[in-house]
Short mmCIF file of C-alpha atoms in Angstrom, two decimals:
data_model
loop_
_atom_site.label_atom_id
_atom_site.label_comp_id
_atom_site.label_asym_id
_atom_site.label_seq_id
_atom_site.Cartn_x
_atom_site.Cartn_y
_atom_site.Cartn_z
CA MET A 29 -0.07 0.15 -0.36
CA ARG A 30 2.02 3.00 -1.56
CA PHE A 31 1.07 6.47 -2.91
CA SER A 32 3.08 8.14 -5.35
CA GLY A 33 0.79 10.99 -6.55
CA THR A 34 -2.15 10.60 -8.74
CA ASP A 35 -3.02 12.02 -12.74
CA ASP A 36 -5.02 15.16 -10.71
CA TYR A 37 -2.28 15.70 -7.87
CA VAL A 38 1.37 16.27 -8.41
CA ALA A 39 2.99 15.06 -5.30
CA THR A 40 6.80 15.63 -5.27
CA GLU A 41 9.18 13.25 -3.90
CA ASP A 42 9.53 14.37 -0.81
CA LEU A 43 5.66 14.58 -0.10
CA THR A 44 5.51 10.72 -1.63
CA VAL A 45 8.19 9.62 1.29
CA ALA A 46 6.23 11.25 4.20
CA VAL A 47 3.09 10.05 3.16
CA ASN A 48 4.45 6.54 3.12
CA ALA A 49 6.70 6.72 5.75
CA ALA A 50 3.59 7.85 8.09
CA VAL A 51 1.46 4.56 6.68
CA THR A 52 4.72 2.47 7.48
CA LEU A 53 5.31 4.03 11.07
CA GLU A 54 1.47 4.03 11.57
CA ARG A 55 1.65 7.50 12.79
CA PRO A 56 -0.65 10.32 12.11
CA LEU A 57 0.42 12.28 9.21
CA LEU A 58 0.46 16.19 10.42
CA VAL A 59 0.65 18.31 6.99
CA LYS A 60 1.71 21.73 7.65
CA GLY A 61 2.01 24.76 4.54
CA GLU A 62 0.44 28.17 3.34
CA PRO A 63 -3.26 27.93 3.00
CA GLY A 64 -3.96 26.37 -0.76
CA THR A 65 -0.93 24.61 -1.08
CA GLY A 66 -3.38 21.22 -1.08
CA LYS A 67 -2.69 19.71 2.14
CA THR A 68 -6.32 19.52 2.28
CA GLU A 69 -6.84 17.86 -1.17
CA LEU A 70 -3.90 15.51 -0.30
CA ALA A 71 -5.90 13.34 2.07
CA ARG A 72 -8.39 12.80 -0.65
CA GLN A 73 -5.92 12.05 -3.34
CA VAL A 74 -4.25 9.39 -0.73
CA ALA A 75 -7.68 7.82 -0.29
CA GLY A 76 -8.15 7.49 -3.94
CA ALA A 77 -4.61 6.25 -4.72
CA LEU A 78 -4.86 3.41 -1.92
CA GLY A 79 -8.82 2.71 -3.14
CA LEU A 80 -9.82 3.69 0.86
CA PRO A 81 -12.96 5.43 1.72
CA ILE A 82 -12.39 8.84 3.42
CA ILE A 83 -13.70 10.47 6.59
CA GLU A 84 -13.21 13.95 6.89
CA TRP A 85 -13.51 15.94 10.16
CA HIS A 86 -13.16 19.86 9.61
CA ILE A 87 -12.06 21.72 12.73
CA LYS A 88 -13.16 25.27 13.82
CA SER A 89 -12.75 27.68 16.72
CA THR A 90 -15.70 26.34 18.23
CA THR A 91 -14.93 22.13 17.82
CA ARG A 92 -14.07 19.94 20.82
CA ALA A 93 -12.25 16.92 20.60
CA GLN A 94 -14.79 15.18 22.49
CA GLN A 95 -16.76 15.42 19.54
CA GLY A 96 -14.87 13.67 17.12
CA LEU A 97 -15.55 10.84 19.82
CA TYR A 98 -18.83 10.76 20.62
CA GLU A 99 -21.59 13.42 22.01
CA TYR A 100 -24.32 12.82 24.83
CA ASP A 101 -27.63 14.09 24.02
CA ALA A 102 -28.53 14.39 27.82
CA VAL A 103 -31.44 17.03 26.77
CA SER A 104 -32.99 14.94 24.31
CA ARG A 105 -33.50 12.06 26.93
CA LEU A 106 -34.56 14.20 30.01
CA ARG A 107 -37.32 15.24 27.49
CA ASP A 108 -38.43 12.05 25.96
CA SER A 109 -38.28 10.74 29.99
CA GLN A 110 -41.00 13.46 30.48
CA LEU A 111 -42.91 12.26 27.12
CA GLY A 112 -42.83 8.99 28.67
CA ASP A 113 -40.93 7.47 25.41
CA GLU A 114 -39.50 4.18 25.91
CA ARG A 115 -36.49 5.00 24.05
CA VAL A 116 -34.99 6.68 27.08
CA ASN A 117 -34.62 2.83 28.65
CA ASP A 118 -31.42 2.69 26.12
CA VAL A 119 -28.64 5.48 26.84
CA ALA A 120 -27.05 4.37 23.81
CA ASN A 121 -29.80 6.12 21.47
CA TYR A 122 -28.58 9.29 22.76
CA ILE A 123 -25.11 8.81 21.81
CA LYS A 124 -23.91 10.03 18.51
CA ARG A 125 -20.96 8.69 16.87
CA GLY A 126 -18.04 11.27 16.08
CA LYS A 127 -15.91 10.61 13.48
CA LEU A 128 -13.56 8.76 15.33
CA TRP A 129 -15.88 6.31 15.84
CA GLN A 130 -16.95 6.06 12.45
CA ALA A 131 -13.46 5.72 11.55
CA PHE A 132 -12.73 2.83 14.27
CA GLU A 133 -15.80 0.82 13.36
CA ALA A 134 -15.38 1.36 9.98
CA GLU A 135 -15.53 -2.37 8.22
CA GLU A 136 -12.34 -1.75 5.69
CA ARG A 137 -9.24 0.63 6.61
CA VAL A 138 -10.15 4.12 5.71
CA VAL A 139 -8.32 7.45 5.66
CA LEU A 140 -9.39 10.06 8.53
CA LEU A 141 -8.67 13.85 7.67
CA ILE A 142 -8.32 16.12 10.96
CA ASP A 143 -8.41 19.15 8.92
CA GLU A 144 -6.99 22.64 10.46
CA ILE A 145 -6.25 20.93 13.85
CA ASP A 146 -5.00 25.04 14.81
CA LYS A 147 -8.07 26.39 14.58
CA ALA A 148 -9.56 24.43 17.81
CA ASP A 149 -8.21 25.62 21.57
CA ILE A 150 -4.42 24.47 22.41
CA GLU A 151 -5.86 21.96 24.13
CA PHE A 152 -7.52 19.91 21.24
CA PRO A 153 -4.77 18.33 19.84
CA ASN A 154 -3.50 16.88 23.53
CA ASP A 155 -7.42 15.59 24.42
CA LEU A 156 -6.87 12.99 21.07
CA LEU A 157 -3.45 11.91 22.21
CA GLN A 158 -4.34 8.49 23.58
CA GLU A 159 -7.18 7.67 21.44
CA LEU A 160 -4.90 8.27 18.27
CA ASP A 161 -1.84 6.42 20.20
CA ARG A 162 -4.08 3.60 21.62
CA MET A 163 -6.78 3.30 18.63
CA GLU A 164 -9.16 3.23 21.31
CA PHE A 165 -11.52 4.97 23.63
CA PHE A 166 -14.21 4.44 26.52
CA VAL A 167 -17.54 5.68 26.54
CA TYR A 168 -18.54 6.19 30.31
CA GLU A 169 -22.33 6.51 29.49
CA THR A 170 -22.61 2.88 27.96
CA GLY A 171 -19.40 1.42 29.66
CA GLU A 172 -18.16 -0.17 26.37
CA THR A 173 -14.53 0.77 24.86
CA ILE A 174 -14.32 1.50 21.36
CA GLU A 175 -11.46 -0.18 19.72
CA ALA A 176 -10.47 0.11 15.88
CA ARG A 177 -11.33 -2.58 13.83
CA HIS A 178 -8.44 -1.45 11.56
CA ARG A 179 -6.01 1.54 12.00
CA PRO A 180 -7.34 4.30 10.00
CA ILE A 181 -4.53 6.33 7.64
CA VAL A 182 -4.74 9.44 9.77
CA ILE A 183 -3.93 12.57 7.62
CA ILE A 184 -4.03 16.18 9.74
CA THR A 185 -3.46 19.46 8.51
CA SER A 186 -2.19 22.88 9.67
CA ASN A 187 -1.93 26.16 8.47
CA ASN A 188 0.47 27.12 11.16
CA GLU A 189 -1.57 29.78 12.54
CA LYS A 190 -0.65 28.56 16.64
CA GLU A 191 2.10 26.15 17.74
CA LEU A 192 1.12 22.56 18.64
CA PRO A 193 2.08 21.14 21.69
CA ASP A 194 5.34 18.74 21.54
CA ALA A 195 3.56 15.79 23.15
CA PHE A 196 1.38 15.76 20.03
CA LEU A 197 4.31 16.47 17.65
CA ARG A 198 5.95 13.44 18.90
CA ARG A 199 3.58 11.18 17.75
CA CYS A 200 3.30 12.40 14.53
CA PHE A 201 5.74 12.15 11.37
CA PHE A 202 5.80 15.79 9.99
CA HIS A 203 5.84 17.47 6.34
CA TYR A 204 6.08 20.93 5.50
CA ILE A 205 4.43 21.21 2.35
CA ARG A 206 6.99 24.17 0.45
CA PHE A 207 5.29 26.49 -1.86
CA PRO A 208 5.85 25.20 -5.09
CA GLU A 209 8.82 26.20 -7.50
CA MET A 210 8.40 27.44 -11.26
CA GLU A 211 8.41 24.08 -13.01
CA VAL A 212 6.67 22.05 -10.35
CA MET A 213 3.63 24.90 -10.55
CA LYS A 214 3.77 24.52 -14.35
CA ARG A 215 3.06 20.55 -13.83
CA ILE A 216 -0.04 21.72 -11.78
CA VAL A 217 -1.19 24.05 -14.24
CA GLU A 218 -0.76 21.48 -16.45
CA VAL A 219 -3.13 18.88 -14.48
CA HIS A 220 -5.93 21.84 -14.48
CA HIS A 221 -5.56 23.45 -17.92
CA PRO A 222 -4.14 21.14 -19.68
CA GLY A 223 -2.56 22.32 -23.13
CA ILE A 224 -2.35 26.36 -21.97
CA LYS A 225 0.23 27.75 -24.29
CA GLN A 226 3.79 28.09 -23.00
CA ALA A 227 4.06 31.34 -23.47
CA LEU A 228 1.00 32.61 -21.98
CA LEU A 229 1.71 30.07 -19.00
CA THR A 230 5.64 31.63 -18.50
CA THR A 231 4.46 35.00 -18.66
CA ALA A 232 1.78 34.93 -16.48
CA LEU A 233 3.61 32.59 -13.47
CA THR A 234 6.69 34.81 -13.67
CA GLN A 235 4.10 37.93 -12.82
CA PHE A 236 2.68 35.75 -9.95
CA TYR A 237 6.03 34.96 -8.36
CA GLU A 238 6.76 38.82 -8.78
CA ILE A 239 4.11 39.47 -7.03
CA ARG A 240 4.35 36.67 -4.38
CA ASP A 241 8.07 38.32 -3.73
CA GLN A 242 6.78 42.14 -3.26
CA GLN A 243 7.91 43.44 0.05
CA GLY A 244 5.17 44.45 2.20
CA LEU A 245 2.46 42.43 0.91
CA LYS A 246 -0.27 41.35 3.62
CA LYS A 247 -1.69 38.13 1.93
CA LYS A 248 0.41 36.38 -0.52
CA PRO A 249 -1.40 34.77 -3.49
CA SER A 250 -1.47 30.91 -3.36
CA THR A 251 -1.59 27.67 -5.71
CA SER A 252 -5.77 27.64 -5.88
CA GLU A 253 -5.47 31.10 -6.31
CA VAL A 254 -3.20 31.27 -9.45
CA LEU A 255 -5.13 28.19 -10.90
CA ASP A 256 -8.64 30.74 -10.39
CA TRP A 257 -6.73 33.36 -12.18
CA LEU A 258 -5.09 31.76 -14.91
CA LYS A 259 -9.01 30.17 -15.39
CA LEU A 260 -9.81 33.75 -15.78
CA LEU A 261 -6.79 34.26 -18.16
CA LEU A 262 -7.87 31.80 -20.68
CA ALA A 263 -11.74 32.58 -20.73
CA GLU A 264 -11.02 35.93 -21.36
CA ASP A 265 -8.49 34.59 -24.54
CA LEU A 266 -5.54 36.90 -23.02
CA SER A 267 -2.02 36.69 -24.99
CA PRO A 268 1.08 36.83 -22.95
CA GLU A 269 1.31 41.00 -24.47
CA ASP A 270 -2.17 41.57 -22.49
CA LEU A 271 -0.45 40.73 -19.50
CA ARG A 272 2.45 43.00 -20.03
CA ARG A 273 2.36 46.07 -17.71
CA ASP A 274 3.38 49.37 -18.33
CA GLY A 275 4.14 52.29 -15.52
CA ALA A 276 0.43 53.25 -15.22
CA SER A 277 -0.30 50.00 -13.83
CA ALA A 278 1.48 47.91 -11.32
CA LEU A 279 -1.56 45.64 -10.55
CA PRO A 280 -1.99 42.44 -12.88
CA LYS A 281 -4.73 42.22 -14.91
CA LEU A 282 -8.07 40.43 -13.16
CA HIS A 283 -6.00 40.89 -10.17
CA GLY A 284 -9.00 40.46 -8.08
CA ALA A 285 -8.36 37.01 -7.94
CA LEU A 286 -4.99 37.43 -6.91
CA LEU A 287 -5.17 40.09 -4.17
CA LYS A 288 -7.65 39.90 -1.89
CA ASN A 289 -7.60 42.76 0.57
CA GLU A 290 -7.25 46.66 0.16
CA GLN A 291 -4.00 47.10 1.56
CA ASP A 292 -2.07 44.65 -0.97
CA VAL A 293 -3.86 46.58 -3.95
CA ALA A 294 -3.05 49.90 -2.36
CA LEU A 295 0.65 48.51 -2.02
CA PHE A 296 0.67 48.09 -6.33
CA GLU A 297 -1.14 51.43 -6.96
CA ARG A 298 1.47 53.53 -4.63
CA LEU A 299 4.65 51.31 -6.95
CA ALA A 300 2.90 52.36 -10.06
CA PHE A 301 2.55 56.08 -8.50
CA MET A 302 5.84 55.71 -7.58
CA ALA A 303 7.09 54.65 -11.04
CA ARG A 304 5.31 57.43 -12.84
CA GLY A 305 7.23 59.85 -10.94
CA GLN A 306 10.63 58.27 -11.85
CA ARG A 307 9.69 59.17 -15.59
#
């Protein structure tokens, strides 16, 4: 069971090594990187390539670790008891199974995605240590222990918004997805926009990387954003000459696909103003 990328996902050699190492070690794979570098999609592609189902747990700021195991709905049970509902005699009727429980009881091995773990409270990763390590947990309301039938392939993503606890990091295999270089980006674009003219692609990507390298940029455009931008350029049937900027405008064509806040737009407008002043 080895991952080597897919036709729809360009995986670098170090990324495929990381995925296969985590599978071999039976450790969660912790993937960090800028937003838009394909961390979430990696889990889906691993599942597809290995022919496994995927269970996705998308973390929010309000998500608690317990929700991944199960939740006990005591309020519904109290209401049903007042109404004389016979369901109250079995507490299991009020247990809602979480994503980890679903992964543990699956009939076959699955890929479990824990997406954007750094959005949750700082204690969230520590609260999952034992369950991810032992692949089991105890349900206090029913007195049963839930053990994983098949150890899932666990892929955890983080946008690096906050530090994760050392105890959690020790239990993971770590990989940082670096932002793609020009040649890798060309391969990624070819997957999404096959047959794009090389002259247009080179001109557009050169401009894109110049924007990313601009000092003072608040939010650098990501891979997903350059793919959207190229889609617009193709839809408008623009040529490499159409993309060339003069001193009057430092903003790229259709810049709304790349620059996502007014500060960055203002930065490029100031650059254009300064360029005109030097003429």
